[in-house]
Each structure stands twice: as structure tokens, then as C-alpha cells.
Short mmCIF file of C-alpha atoms in Angstrom, two decimals:
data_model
loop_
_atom_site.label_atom_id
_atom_site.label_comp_id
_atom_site.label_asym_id
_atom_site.label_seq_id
_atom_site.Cartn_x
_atom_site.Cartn_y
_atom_site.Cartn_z
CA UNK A 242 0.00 0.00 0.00
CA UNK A 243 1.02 3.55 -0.78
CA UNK A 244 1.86 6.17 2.20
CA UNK A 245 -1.70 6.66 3.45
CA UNK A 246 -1.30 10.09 2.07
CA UNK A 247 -4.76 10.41 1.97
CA UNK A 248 -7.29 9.07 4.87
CA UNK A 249 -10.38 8.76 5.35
CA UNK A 250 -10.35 10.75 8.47
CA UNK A 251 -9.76 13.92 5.94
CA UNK A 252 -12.56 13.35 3.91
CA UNK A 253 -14.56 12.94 6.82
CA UNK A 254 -13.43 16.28 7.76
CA UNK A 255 -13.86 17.94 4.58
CA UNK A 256 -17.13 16.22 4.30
CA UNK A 257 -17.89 18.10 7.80
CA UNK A 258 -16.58 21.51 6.94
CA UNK A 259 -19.18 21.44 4.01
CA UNK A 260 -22.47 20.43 5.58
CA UNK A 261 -22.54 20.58 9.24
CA UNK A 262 -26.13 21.50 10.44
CA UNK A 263 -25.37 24.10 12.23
CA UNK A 264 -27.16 27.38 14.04
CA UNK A 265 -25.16 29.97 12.05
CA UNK A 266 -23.58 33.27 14.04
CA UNK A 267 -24.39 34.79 10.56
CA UNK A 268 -23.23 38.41 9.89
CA UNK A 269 -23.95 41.71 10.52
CA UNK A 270 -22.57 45.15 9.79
CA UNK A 271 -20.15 44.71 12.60
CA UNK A 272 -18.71 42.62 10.17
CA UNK A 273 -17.40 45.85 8.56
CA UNK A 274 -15.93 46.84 12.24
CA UNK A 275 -12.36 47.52 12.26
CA UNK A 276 -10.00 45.36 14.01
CA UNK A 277 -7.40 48.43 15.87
CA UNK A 278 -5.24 46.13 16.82
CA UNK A 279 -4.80 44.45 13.35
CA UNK A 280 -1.61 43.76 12.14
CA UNK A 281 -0.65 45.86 9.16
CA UNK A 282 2.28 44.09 8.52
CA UNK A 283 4.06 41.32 9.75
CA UNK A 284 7.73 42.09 11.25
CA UNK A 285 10.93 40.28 10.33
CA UNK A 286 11.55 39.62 14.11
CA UNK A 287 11.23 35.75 15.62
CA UNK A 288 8.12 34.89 17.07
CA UNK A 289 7.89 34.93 20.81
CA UNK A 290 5.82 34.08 23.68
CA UNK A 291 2.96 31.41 24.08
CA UNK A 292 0.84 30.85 21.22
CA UNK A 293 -2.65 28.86 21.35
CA UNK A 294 -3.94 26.81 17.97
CA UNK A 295 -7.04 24.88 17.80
CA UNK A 296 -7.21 22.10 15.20
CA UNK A 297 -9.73 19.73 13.68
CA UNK A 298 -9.77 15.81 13.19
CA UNK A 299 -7.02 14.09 11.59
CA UNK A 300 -5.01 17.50 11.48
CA UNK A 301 -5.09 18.07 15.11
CA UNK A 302 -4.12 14.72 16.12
CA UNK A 303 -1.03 15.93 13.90
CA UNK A 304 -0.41 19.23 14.14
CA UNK A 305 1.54 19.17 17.53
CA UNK A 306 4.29 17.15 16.73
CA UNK A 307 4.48 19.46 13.54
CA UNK A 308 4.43 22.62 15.24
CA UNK A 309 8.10 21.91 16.54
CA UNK A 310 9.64 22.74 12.94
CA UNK A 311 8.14 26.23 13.73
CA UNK A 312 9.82 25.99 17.79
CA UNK A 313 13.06 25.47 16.59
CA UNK A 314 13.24 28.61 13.65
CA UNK A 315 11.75 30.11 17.10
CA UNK A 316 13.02 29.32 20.43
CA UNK A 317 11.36 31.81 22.02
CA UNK A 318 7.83 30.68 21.53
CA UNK A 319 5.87 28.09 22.99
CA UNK A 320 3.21 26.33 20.67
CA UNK A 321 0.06 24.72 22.22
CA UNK A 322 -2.16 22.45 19.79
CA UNK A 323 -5.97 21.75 20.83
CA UNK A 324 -7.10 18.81 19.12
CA UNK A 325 -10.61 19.03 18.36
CA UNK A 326 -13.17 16.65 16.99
CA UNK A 327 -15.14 17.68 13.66
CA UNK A 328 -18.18 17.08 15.16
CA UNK A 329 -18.05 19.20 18.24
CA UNK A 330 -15.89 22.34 16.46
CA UNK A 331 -18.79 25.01 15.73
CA UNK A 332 -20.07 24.93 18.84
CA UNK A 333 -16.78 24.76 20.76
CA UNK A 334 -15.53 27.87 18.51
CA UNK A 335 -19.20 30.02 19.18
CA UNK A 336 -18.65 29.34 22.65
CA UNK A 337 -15.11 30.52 23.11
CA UNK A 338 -15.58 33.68 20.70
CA UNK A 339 -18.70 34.84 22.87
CA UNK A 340 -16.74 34.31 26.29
CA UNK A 341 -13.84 35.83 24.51
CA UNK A 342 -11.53 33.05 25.30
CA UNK A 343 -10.35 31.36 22.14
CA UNK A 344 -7.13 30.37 20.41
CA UNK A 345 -4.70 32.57 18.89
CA UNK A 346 -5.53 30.67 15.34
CA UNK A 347 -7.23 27.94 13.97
CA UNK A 348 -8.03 25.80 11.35
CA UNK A 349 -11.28 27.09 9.43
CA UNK A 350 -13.28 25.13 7.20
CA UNK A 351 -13.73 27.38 4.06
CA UNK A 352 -17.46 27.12 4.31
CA UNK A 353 -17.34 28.28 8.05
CA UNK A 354 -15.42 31.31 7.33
CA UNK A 355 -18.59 33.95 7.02
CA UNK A 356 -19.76 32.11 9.87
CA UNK A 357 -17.60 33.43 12.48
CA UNK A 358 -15.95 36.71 10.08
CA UNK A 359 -16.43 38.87 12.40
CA UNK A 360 -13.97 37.62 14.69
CA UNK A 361 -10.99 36.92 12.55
CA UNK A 362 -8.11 39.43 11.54
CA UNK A 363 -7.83 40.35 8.40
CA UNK A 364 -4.38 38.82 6.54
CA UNK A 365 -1.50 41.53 6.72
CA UNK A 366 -0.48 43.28 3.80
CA UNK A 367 2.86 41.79 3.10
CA UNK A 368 1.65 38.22 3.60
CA UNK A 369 2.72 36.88 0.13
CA UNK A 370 -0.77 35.09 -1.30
CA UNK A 371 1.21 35.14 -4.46
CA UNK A 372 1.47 31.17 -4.57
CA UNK A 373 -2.03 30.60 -4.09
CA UNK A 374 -4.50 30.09 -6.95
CA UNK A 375 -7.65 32.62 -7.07
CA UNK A 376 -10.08 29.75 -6.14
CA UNK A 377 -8.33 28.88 -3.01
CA UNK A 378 -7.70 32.64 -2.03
CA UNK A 379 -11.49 32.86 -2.56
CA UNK A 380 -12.46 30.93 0.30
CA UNK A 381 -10.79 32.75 2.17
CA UNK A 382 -12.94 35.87 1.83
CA UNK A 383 -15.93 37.07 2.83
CA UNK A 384 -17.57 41.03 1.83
CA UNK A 385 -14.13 41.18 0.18
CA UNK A 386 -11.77 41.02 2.74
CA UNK A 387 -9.25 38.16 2.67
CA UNK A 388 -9.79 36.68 6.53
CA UNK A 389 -8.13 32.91 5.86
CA UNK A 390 -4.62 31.59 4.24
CA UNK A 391 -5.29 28.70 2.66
CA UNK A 392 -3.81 25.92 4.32
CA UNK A 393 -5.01 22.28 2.34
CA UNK A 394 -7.49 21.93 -0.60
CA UNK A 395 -9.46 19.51 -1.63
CA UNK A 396 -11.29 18.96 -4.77
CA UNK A 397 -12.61 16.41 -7.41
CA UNK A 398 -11.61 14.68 -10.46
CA UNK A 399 -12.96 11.59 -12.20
CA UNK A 400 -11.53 8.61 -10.95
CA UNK A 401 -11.96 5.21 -13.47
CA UNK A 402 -10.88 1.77 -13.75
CA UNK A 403 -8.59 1.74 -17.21
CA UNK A 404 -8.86 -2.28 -17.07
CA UNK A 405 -12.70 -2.34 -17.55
CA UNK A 406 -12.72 0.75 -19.79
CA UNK A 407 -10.19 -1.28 -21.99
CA UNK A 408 -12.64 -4.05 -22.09
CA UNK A 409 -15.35 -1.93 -23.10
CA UNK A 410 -13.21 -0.35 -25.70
CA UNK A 411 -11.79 2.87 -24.37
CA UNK A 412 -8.59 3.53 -24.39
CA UNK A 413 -8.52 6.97 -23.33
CA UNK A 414 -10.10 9.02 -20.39
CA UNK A 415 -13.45 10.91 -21.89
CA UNK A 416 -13.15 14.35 -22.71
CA UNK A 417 -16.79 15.84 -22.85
CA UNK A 418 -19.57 14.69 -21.26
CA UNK A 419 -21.22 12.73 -23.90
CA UNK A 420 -18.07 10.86 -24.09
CA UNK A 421 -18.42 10.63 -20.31
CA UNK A 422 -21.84 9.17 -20.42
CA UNK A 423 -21.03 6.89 -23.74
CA UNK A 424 -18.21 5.33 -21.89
CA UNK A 425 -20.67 4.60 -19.03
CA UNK A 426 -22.79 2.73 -21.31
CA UNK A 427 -19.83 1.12 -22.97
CA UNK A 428 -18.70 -0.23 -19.08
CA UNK A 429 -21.72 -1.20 -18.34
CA UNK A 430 -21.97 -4.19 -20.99
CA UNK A 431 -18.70 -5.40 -19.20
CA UNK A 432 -19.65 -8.40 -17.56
CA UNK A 433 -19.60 -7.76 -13.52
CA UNK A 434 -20.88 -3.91 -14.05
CA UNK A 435 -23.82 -2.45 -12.76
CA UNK A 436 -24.01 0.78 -13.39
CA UNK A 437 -21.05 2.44 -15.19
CA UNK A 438 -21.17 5.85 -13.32
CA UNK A 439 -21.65 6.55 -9.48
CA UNK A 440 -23.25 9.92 -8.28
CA UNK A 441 -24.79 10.38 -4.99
CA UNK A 442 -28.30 10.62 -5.76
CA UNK A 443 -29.18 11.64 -2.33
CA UNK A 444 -28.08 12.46 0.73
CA UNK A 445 -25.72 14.96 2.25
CA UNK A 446 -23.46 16.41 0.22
CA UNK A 447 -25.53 15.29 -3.22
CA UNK A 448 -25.93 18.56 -4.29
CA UNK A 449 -22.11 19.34 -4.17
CA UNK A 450 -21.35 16.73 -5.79
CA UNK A 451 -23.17 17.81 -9.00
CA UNK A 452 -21.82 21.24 -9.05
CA UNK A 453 -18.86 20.71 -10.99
CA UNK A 454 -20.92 20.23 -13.62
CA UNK A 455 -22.88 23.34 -12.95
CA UNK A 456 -19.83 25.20 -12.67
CA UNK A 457 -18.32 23.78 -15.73
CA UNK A 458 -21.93 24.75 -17.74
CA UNK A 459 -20.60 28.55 -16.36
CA UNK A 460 -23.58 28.83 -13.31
CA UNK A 461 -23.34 31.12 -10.40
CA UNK A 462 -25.36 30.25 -7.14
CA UNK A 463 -25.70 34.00 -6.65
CA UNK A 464 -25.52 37.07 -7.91
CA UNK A 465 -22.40 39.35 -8.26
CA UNK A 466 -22.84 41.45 -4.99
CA UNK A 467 -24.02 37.70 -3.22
CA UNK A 468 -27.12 39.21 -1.74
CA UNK A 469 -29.77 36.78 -3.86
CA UNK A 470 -29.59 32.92 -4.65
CA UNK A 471 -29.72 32.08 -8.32
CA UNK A 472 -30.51 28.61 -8.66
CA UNK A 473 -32.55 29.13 -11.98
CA UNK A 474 -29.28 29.78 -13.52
CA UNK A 475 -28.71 28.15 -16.77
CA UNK A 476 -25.55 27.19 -16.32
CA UNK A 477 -27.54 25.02 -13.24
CA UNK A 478 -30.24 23.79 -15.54
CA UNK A 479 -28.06 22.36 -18.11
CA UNK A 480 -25.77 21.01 -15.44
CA UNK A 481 -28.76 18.70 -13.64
CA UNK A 482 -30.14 17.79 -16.81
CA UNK A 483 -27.34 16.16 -17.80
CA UNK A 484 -26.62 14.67 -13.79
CA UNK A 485 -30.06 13.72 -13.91
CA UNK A 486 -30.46 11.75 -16.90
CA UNK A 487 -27.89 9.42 -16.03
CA UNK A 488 -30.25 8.02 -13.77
CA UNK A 489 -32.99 8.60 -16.44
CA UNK A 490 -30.89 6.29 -18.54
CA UNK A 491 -29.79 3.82 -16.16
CA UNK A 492 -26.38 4.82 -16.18
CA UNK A 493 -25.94 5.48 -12.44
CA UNK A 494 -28.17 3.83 -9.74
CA UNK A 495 -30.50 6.10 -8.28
CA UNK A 496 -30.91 4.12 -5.14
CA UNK A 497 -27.04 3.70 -4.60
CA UNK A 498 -25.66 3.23 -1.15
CA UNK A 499 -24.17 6.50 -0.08
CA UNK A 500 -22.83 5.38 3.37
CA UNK A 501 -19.09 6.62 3.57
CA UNK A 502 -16.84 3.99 1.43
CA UNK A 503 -19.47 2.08 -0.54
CA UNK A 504 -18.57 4.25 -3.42
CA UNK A 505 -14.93 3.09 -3.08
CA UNK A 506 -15.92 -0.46 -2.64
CA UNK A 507 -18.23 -0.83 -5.70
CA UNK A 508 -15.17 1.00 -7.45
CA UNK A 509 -12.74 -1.64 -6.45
CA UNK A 510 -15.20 -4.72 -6.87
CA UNK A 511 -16.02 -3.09 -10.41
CA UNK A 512 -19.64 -2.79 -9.70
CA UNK A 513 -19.73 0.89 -10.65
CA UNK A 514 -15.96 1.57 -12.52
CA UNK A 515 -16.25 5.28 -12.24
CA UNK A 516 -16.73 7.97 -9.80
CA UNK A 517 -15.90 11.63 -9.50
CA UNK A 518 -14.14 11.82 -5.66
CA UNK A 519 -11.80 13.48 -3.57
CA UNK A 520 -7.92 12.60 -2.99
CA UNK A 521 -8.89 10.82 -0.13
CA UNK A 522 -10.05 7.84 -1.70
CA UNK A 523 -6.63 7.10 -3.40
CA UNK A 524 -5.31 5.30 -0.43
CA UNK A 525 -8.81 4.07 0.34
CA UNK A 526 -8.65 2.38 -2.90
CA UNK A 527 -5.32 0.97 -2.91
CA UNK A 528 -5.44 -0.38 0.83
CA UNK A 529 -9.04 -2.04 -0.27
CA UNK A 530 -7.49 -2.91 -3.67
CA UNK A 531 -4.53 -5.07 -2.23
CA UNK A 532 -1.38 -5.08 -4.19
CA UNK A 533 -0.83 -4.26 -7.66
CA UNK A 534 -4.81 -2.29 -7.84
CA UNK A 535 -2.65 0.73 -8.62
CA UNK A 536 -2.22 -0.54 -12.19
CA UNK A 537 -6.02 -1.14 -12.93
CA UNK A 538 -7.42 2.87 -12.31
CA UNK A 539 -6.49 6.27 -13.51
CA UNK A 540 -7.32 9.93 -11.97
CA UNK A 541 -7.62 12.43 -14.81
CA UNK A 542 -9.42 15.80 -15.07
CA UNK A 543 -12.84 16.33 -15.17
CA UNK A 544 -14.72 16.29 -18.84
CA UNK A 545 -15.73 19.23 -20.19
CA UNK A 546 -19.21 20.04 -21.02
CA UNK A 547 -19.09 19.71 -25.25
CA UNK A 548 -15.81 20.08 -27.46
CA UNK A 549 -16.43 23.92 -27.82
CA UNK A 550 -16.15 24.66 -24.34
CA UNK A 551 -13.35 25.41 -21.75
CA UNK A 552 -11.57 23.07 -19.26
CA UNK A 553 -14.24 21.72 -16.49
CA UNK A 554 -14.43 23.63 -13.65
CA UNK A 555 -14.51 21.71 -9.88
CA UNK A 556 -15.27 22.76 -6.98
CA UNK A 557 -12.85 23.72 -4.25
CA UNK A 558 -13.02 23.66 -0.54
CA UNK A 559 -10.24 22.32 2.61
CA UNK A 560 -9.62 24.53 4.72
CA UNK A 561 -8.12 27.77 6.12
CA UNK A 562 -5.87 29.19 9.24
CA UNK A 563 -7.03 32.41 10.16
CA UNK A 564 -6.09 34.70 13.32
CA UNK A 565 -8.98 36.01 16.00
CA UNK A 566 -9.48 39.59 17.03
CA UNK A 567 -8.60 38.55 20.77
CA UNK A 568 -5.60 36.92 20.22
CA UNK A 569 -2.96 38.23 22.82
CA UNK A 570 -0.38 37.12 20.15
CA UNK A 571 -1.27 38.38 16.69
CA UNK A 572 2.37 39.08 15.42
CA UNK A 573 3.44 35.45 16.31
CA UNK A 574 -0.22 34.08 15.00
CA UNK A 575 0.67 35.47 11.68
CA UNK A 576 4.35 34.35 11.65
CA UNK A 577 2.92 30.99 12.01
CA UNK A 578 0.43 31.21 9.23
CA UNK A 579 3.56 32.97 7.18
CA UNK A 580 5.59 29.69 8.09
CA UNK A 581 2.81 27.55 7.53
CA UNK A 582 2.38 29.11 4.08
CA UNK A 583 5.46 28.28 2.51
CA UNK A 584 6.32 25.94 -0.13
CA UNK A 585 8.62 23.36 1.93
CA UNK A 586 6.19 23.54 4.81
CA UNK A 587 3.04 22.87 3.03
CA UNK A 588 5.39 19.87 0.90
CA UNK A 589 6.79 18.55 4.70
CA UNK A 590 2.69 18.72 5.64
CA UNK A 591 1.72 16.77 3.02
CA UNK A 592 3.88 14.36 3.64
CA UNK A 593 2.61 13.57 7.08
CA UNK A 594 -0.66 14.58 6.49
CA UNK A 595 -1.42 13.41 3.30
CA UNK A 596 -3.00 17.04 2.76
CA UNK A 597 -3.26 18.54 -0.56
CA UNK A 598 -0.85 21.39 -0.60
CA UNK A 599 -2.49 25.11 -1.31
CA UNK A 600 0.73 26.15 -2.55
CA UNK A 601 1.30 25.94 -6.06
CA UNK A 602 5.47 25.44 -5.66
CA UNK A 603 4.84 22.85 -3.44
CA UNK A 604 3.50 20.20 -6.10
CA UNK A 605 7.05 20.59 -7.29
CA UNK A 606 7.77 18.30 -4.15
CA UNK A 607 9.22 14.87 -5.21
CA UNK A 608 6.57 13.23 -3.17
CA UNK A 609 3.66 15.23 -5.35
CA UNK A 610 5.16 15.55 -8.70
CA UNK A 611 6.34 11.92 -8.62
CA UNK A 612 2.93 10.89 -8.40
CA UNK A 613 0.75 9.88 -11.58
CA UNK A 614 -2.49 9.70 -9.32
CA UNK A 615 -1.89 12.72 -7.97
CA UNK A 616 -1.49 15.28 -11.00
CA UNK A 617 -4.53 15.15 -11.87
CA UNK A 618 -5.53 17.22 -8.89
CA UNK A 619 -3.11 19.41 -9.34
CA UNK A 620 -4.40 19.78 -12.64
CA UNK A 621 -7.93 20.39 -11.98
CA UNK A 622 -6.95 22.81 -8.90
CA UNK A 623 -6.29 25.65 -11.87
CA UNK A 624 -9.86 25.31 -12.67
CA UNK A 625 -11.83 25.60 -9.78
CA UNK A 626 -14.43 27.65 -7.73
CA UNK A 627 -15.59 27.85 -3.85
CA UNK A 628 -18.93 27.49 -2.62
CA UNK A 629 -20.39 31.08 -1.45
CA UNK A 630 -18.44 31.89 1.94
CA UNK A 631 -22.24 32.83 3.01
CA UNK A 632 -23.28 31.54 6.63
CA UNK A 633 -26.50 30.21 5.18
CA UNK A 634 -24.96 28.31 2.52
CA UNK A 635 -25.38 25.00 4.55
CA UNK A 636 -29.23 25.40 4.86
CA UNK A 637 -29.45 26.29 1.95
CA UNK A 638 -27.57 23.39 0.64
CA UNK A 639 -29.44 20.79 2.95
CA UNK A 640 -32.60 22.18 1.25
CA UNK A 641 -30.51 21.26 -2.23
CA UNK A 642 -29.73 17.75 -1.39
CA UNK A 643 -33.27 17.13 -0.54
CA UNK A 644 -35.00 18.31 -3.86
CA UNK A 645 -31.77 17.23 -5.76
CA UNK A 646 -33.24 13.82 -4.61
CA UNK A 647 -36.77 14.24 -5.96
CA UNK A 648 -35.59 15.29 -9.07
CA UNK A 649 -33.19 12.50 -8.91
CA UNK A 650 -35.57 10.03 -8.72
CA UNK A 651 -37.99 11.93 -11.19
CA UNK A 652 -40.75 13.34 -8.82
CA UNK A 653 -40.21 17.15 -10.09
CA UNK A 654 -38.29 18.19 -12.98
CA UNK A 655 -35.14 19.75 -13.29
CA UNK A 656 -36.86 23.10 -13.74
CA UNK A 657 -39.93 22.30 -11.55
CA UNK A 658 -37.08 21.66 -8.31
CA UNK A 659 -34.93 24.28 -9.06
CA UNK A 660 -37.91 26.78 -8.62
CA UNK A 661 -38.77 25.44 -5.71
CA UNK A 662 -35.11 25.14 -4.38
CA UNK A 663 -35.03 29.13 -5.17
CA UNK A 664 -38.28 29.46 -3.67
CA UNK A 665 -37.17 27.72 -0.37
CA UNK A 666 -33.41 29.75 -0.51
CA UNK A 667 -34.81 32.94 -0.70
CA UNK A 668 -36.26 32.32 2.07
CA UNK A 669 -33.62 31.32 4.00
CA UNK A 670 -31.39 34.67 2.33
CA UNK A 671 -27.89 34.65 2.18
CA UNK A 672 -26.82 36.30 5.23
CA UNK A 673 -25.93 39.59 4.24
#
């Protein structure tokens, strides 16, 4: 088995930052308030003093053995790591930020950042963001004011088993997405397939897992200032009509088990011999694979919509470090994010995390560049966008997943659920 660079504790996690049911602090125009004790600028001095860093799942059970790199370019300042679980982070961090008692920094989930903006700093001028590609930046902003530095990213490419696809007759990864859906077919007369294509019909996350197609069709879930939904977009529409005919067709199982793993364990047993997933479930595959599975799949990039258009576009998310208004420590906080921002540190993460670097130098690494399932992330991580940094977005997007079903299963149209989707998110308003 390969380095279990990527774990299923991290797509847990990144699973969590995305959907979480959560009472949102939401946003108001203190939002807007100045921070006066900001840091302007980050000083060339050594950090110094104690300095407090609360960390989620698989990260924080990692981070304080890490944090001694940092230590030693620093003798003068004492790192403390809080480890805490996915599961019990919103509330622990709305708790701490009302009593005023919490960490100097912490790992944000990009989809929690306009939940709890008003309490970060905002990033200091000469923190070089110059590595970091504009998707990943973006989720680090909310009312345009950069709040997080990207730390990891995660996003999705089509993952597909070259040994049936040669049976079937392809010798090549599918470019558009009739080529995407004809290879299907084409798998599916392999004997041992079920369906050639697996999509979460249902469930959470269902809806963000079709929005890489949206994206790619060119939709926007809101408007340019983000104070309205727009989930009669085209771009949407054309999108779920094509998601949604797979299942029309037969092509992907609209009753599929979408407990975490059976989509990696219908991949391996070549029940369903293509997904689109997360670089998590490379070492999920190859540990359920056995030896040699390596050989029989292929990550590439995403198909485009038709031959005319541009590359795909995927969705990007992972998460952030950002610094709080309280902190006793801000210079140090932001000498840590600084450190934690560099090429060789994000590379060194990686490599005991099994995180996606958010620096672009750092997939020069050996341990990235060297690896053939691997660059097709970095590949698809030029063409990608965040969900809205809006603290409704994950009502909203639990609302999605629920009528993404009925259309799913054909019990509204495309059109007919996507009215009522923007029916039910205007309600719910976007925060601002």
C-alpha cells in the first residue's frame, strides 16, 4: 500500500466543513468593524511568547508534533495544539468567541469562514498570497476582505478503472460529457458492471457533488454582490439535466448506497468503474485494492461540457488558518500562518498529512510531482471555484440535497425543483 497520504479521516473532515447543520452566528454590519489592533504588517523579528492553535480531526491529532519545525526557527515561543473533533468544532468555537476566550488561530473550514468573520483578523499586507490560486484565495474571503490563508485543498476529479474501460473499448479518459456518459454505457456491458457511473443521488453532500458540472456549464449560485440565490441559472439547468439523466438512462443507480466507502468499494469490486471523488479515496482504494490495484485505475481531469467549451471547472473547498481579534499574540499568529504558508512547509505537511498542498510550488515536491495519481488534482486545482463563503450556505444546501433527490428520482423536474429550491433559498437569504 502507498503512504496513506490520503485518509479517510480527511474526507470525513472535509465532508464536515461542508455540511454541518449548524445554528449559524451569521453576519452583521459589525462585520465591517475595524480590528485596531490588526496587524498591518508582519515584522521580520522571531516569534515569541505562548501561542494557542485549535485544530480539527485528523489535522489536530497531527499538528503538535508538527508545530516543533516552527519551535526550533523560534526558540522563544511556545506552541500549544488543541485537538478538536469535527463534530463538536462550531459549537466549541461560538462558545469561546462569545466568552472571549479562544485560540490565537485555527483551522477554518472554508465554508465556516462567514460564519464566524467577524472575529478573525484580516491577513497583513505583506503576507505573500502570491502562490495561491484565485479559487483557493477565494475561500478565504468574505464582503471582500481576505480573513483565511489557505492551508489544504481539496477537490474532485474523475476517478476510473482503465482495465474495464479497456474491455469496453476505451482507451482513453473521456473528454466531454457525452463521451463521459457513452463510456458509461460502454462499461456497463462489461460483464460484472452495474451501473457504469456513481453519483450520490441523495443524501448529504448530493448537491455538491453535482456542481462541478454546474460550474463547468458557467452557473453562479448567486448574484455578483451575493445578496440573492440564483438557482434558476442556466448554467444550473443544463448542469442537472445532464446529472439527472444518467439516472434517467440507467447509467448510475439512483438508489445507490451513499454510506461513507461504498462508493470506493463498488469501485474496487467493479460494480460501478467510475466515480468523481476526492484525494482521499486514493489510499482508500489501494489499501481495499490489495497489491498491484494501482495498475487497474487512472485519476484524470474532469470532462468538459461539449468540445467547444473550456476546461471543467470543480469545486474547491479544505480549509483555512485564520487569526482572532482577541488573540494576545497576533504578530506570532501570523508568523505561524507565514511559516505555515510556505512551499517546503506545506510539501513537509503533506507528507505527514497526506493534505493537498495550497501552494502551487509545493506540487514541485518529489513526493507530489512523482505521483501519476496525484497530478490530476493538481491539474484540476487551476480550474476551480468555492462554494459562497455565506453563513446560510449550509441550509441552503441541505434544502438542495433534498429536492436534488426528488428530481433524482424523477418526482419534479429539473426546472420544476430548481424553482422550488429558489423558492425555499430565498427564504432562507444569504446572510448579508
Amino acid at each position: 500500500m502507498m503512504k496513506s497520504f490520503f485518509k479517510a479521516a480527511v474526507a470525513v473532515a472535509a465532508s464536515a466543513v461542508m455540511v454541518i447543520s449548524m445554528s449559524s452566528c451569521g453576519r452583521s454590519a459589525s462585520s465591517a468593524d475595524s480590528d485596531p489592533d490588526a496587524v498591518k504588517a508582519i515584522d521580520s523579528s522571531k516569534a515569541t511568547g505562548s501561542l494557542t492553535i485549535w485544530a480539527m480531526g485528523n489535522e489536530g491529532d497531527l499538528l503538535g508534533d508538527f508545530v516543533k519545525g516552527f519551535e526550533k526557527e523560534n526558540p522563544d515561543v511556545k506552541v500549544k495544539v488543541t485537538a478538536i473533533p469535527w463534530s463538536s468544532a462550531h459549537d466549541k468555537l461560538q462558545t469561546a468567541i462569545a466568552a472571549g476566550n479562544g485560540p490565537d488561530l485555527a483551522q477554518m473550514g472554508t465554508t465556516w469562514m462567514a460564519d464566524f468573520s467577524n472575529s478573525f483578523s484580516t491577513v497583513p499586507d505583506n503576507l505573500d498570497m502570491s502562490d495561491f490560486s484565485n479559487g483557493s484565495k477565494a475561500a478565504g474571503q468574505v464582503d471582500g476582505k481576505q480573513l483565511g490563508v489557505p492551508w489544504y485543498i481539496d477537490t474532485r476529479v474523475l476517478y476510473y478503472r482503465t482495465d474495464i474501460a479497456e474491455m469496453a473499448g476505451w482507451s482513453r479518459a473521456p473528454k466531454t460529457w457525452d463521451e463521459l456518459k457513452q463510456m458509461a454505457k460502454d462499461m456497463q456491458k462489461v460483464d460484472g458492471v452495474k451501473y457504469g457511473m456513481n453519483l450520490n443521488p441523495s443524501g448529504t453532500d448530493a448537491f455538491l457533488g453535482t456542481l462541478p458540472f454546474s460550474y463547468s456549464a458557467g452557473a453562479s449560485l448567486t448574484n455578483k454582490e451575493q445578496t440573492k440565490w440564483t438557482f434558476e441559472d442556466t448554467g444550473i439547468k443544463k448542469g442537472l439535466n445532464f446529472t439527472t439523466s444518467l439516472y434517467r438512462d440507467g447509467v448510475a443507480d439512483v438508489n445507490a448506497d451513499v454510506s461513507p466507502g461504498a462508493d470506493i468499494a463498488n469501485f474496487v469490486s467493479g460494480d460501478t468503474p467510475m466515480m468523481l471523488q476526492g484525494p482521499t479515496a486514493v489510499s482508500q482504494i489501494n489499501e481495499l485494492g490489495g497489491d498491484g490495484f494501482e495498475s487497474k485505475y487512472a485519476t484524470v481531469v474532469l470532462p468538459s461540457m461539449d468540445g467547444s467549451s473550456g476546461p471543467a471547472t470543480s469545486f474547491v473547498g479544505g480549509c483555512d488558518l485564520v487569526t482572532f481579534k482577541d488573540s494576545k499574540n497576533k504578530q506570532s499568529a501570523w508568523k505561524f500562518i507565514q511559516w505555515a504558508s510556505k512551499p517546503e512547509t506545506q510539501a513537509k505537511w503533506y507528507e505527514k498529512s497526506s493534505d493537498l498542498p495550497a501552494s502551487q510550488k509545493a506540487w514541485d515536491d518529489d513526493a507530489l510531482s512523482g505521483n501519476d495519481k496525484l497530478a490530476a488534482f493538481g491539474d484540476q486545482l487551476k480550474n476551480t471555484m468555492a462554494p459562497p463563503a455565506l453563513s446560510t450556505w449550509s441550509q441552503v444546501s441541505s434544502a438542495a440535497d433534498r429536492i436534488l433527490e426528488q428530481m433524482n428520482k424523477g418526482q419534479v423536474s429539473v426546472d420544476e425543483g430548481l424553482k422550488n429550491l429558489q423558492s425555499e433559498a430565498d427564504s432562507i437569504g444569504t446572510g448579508n
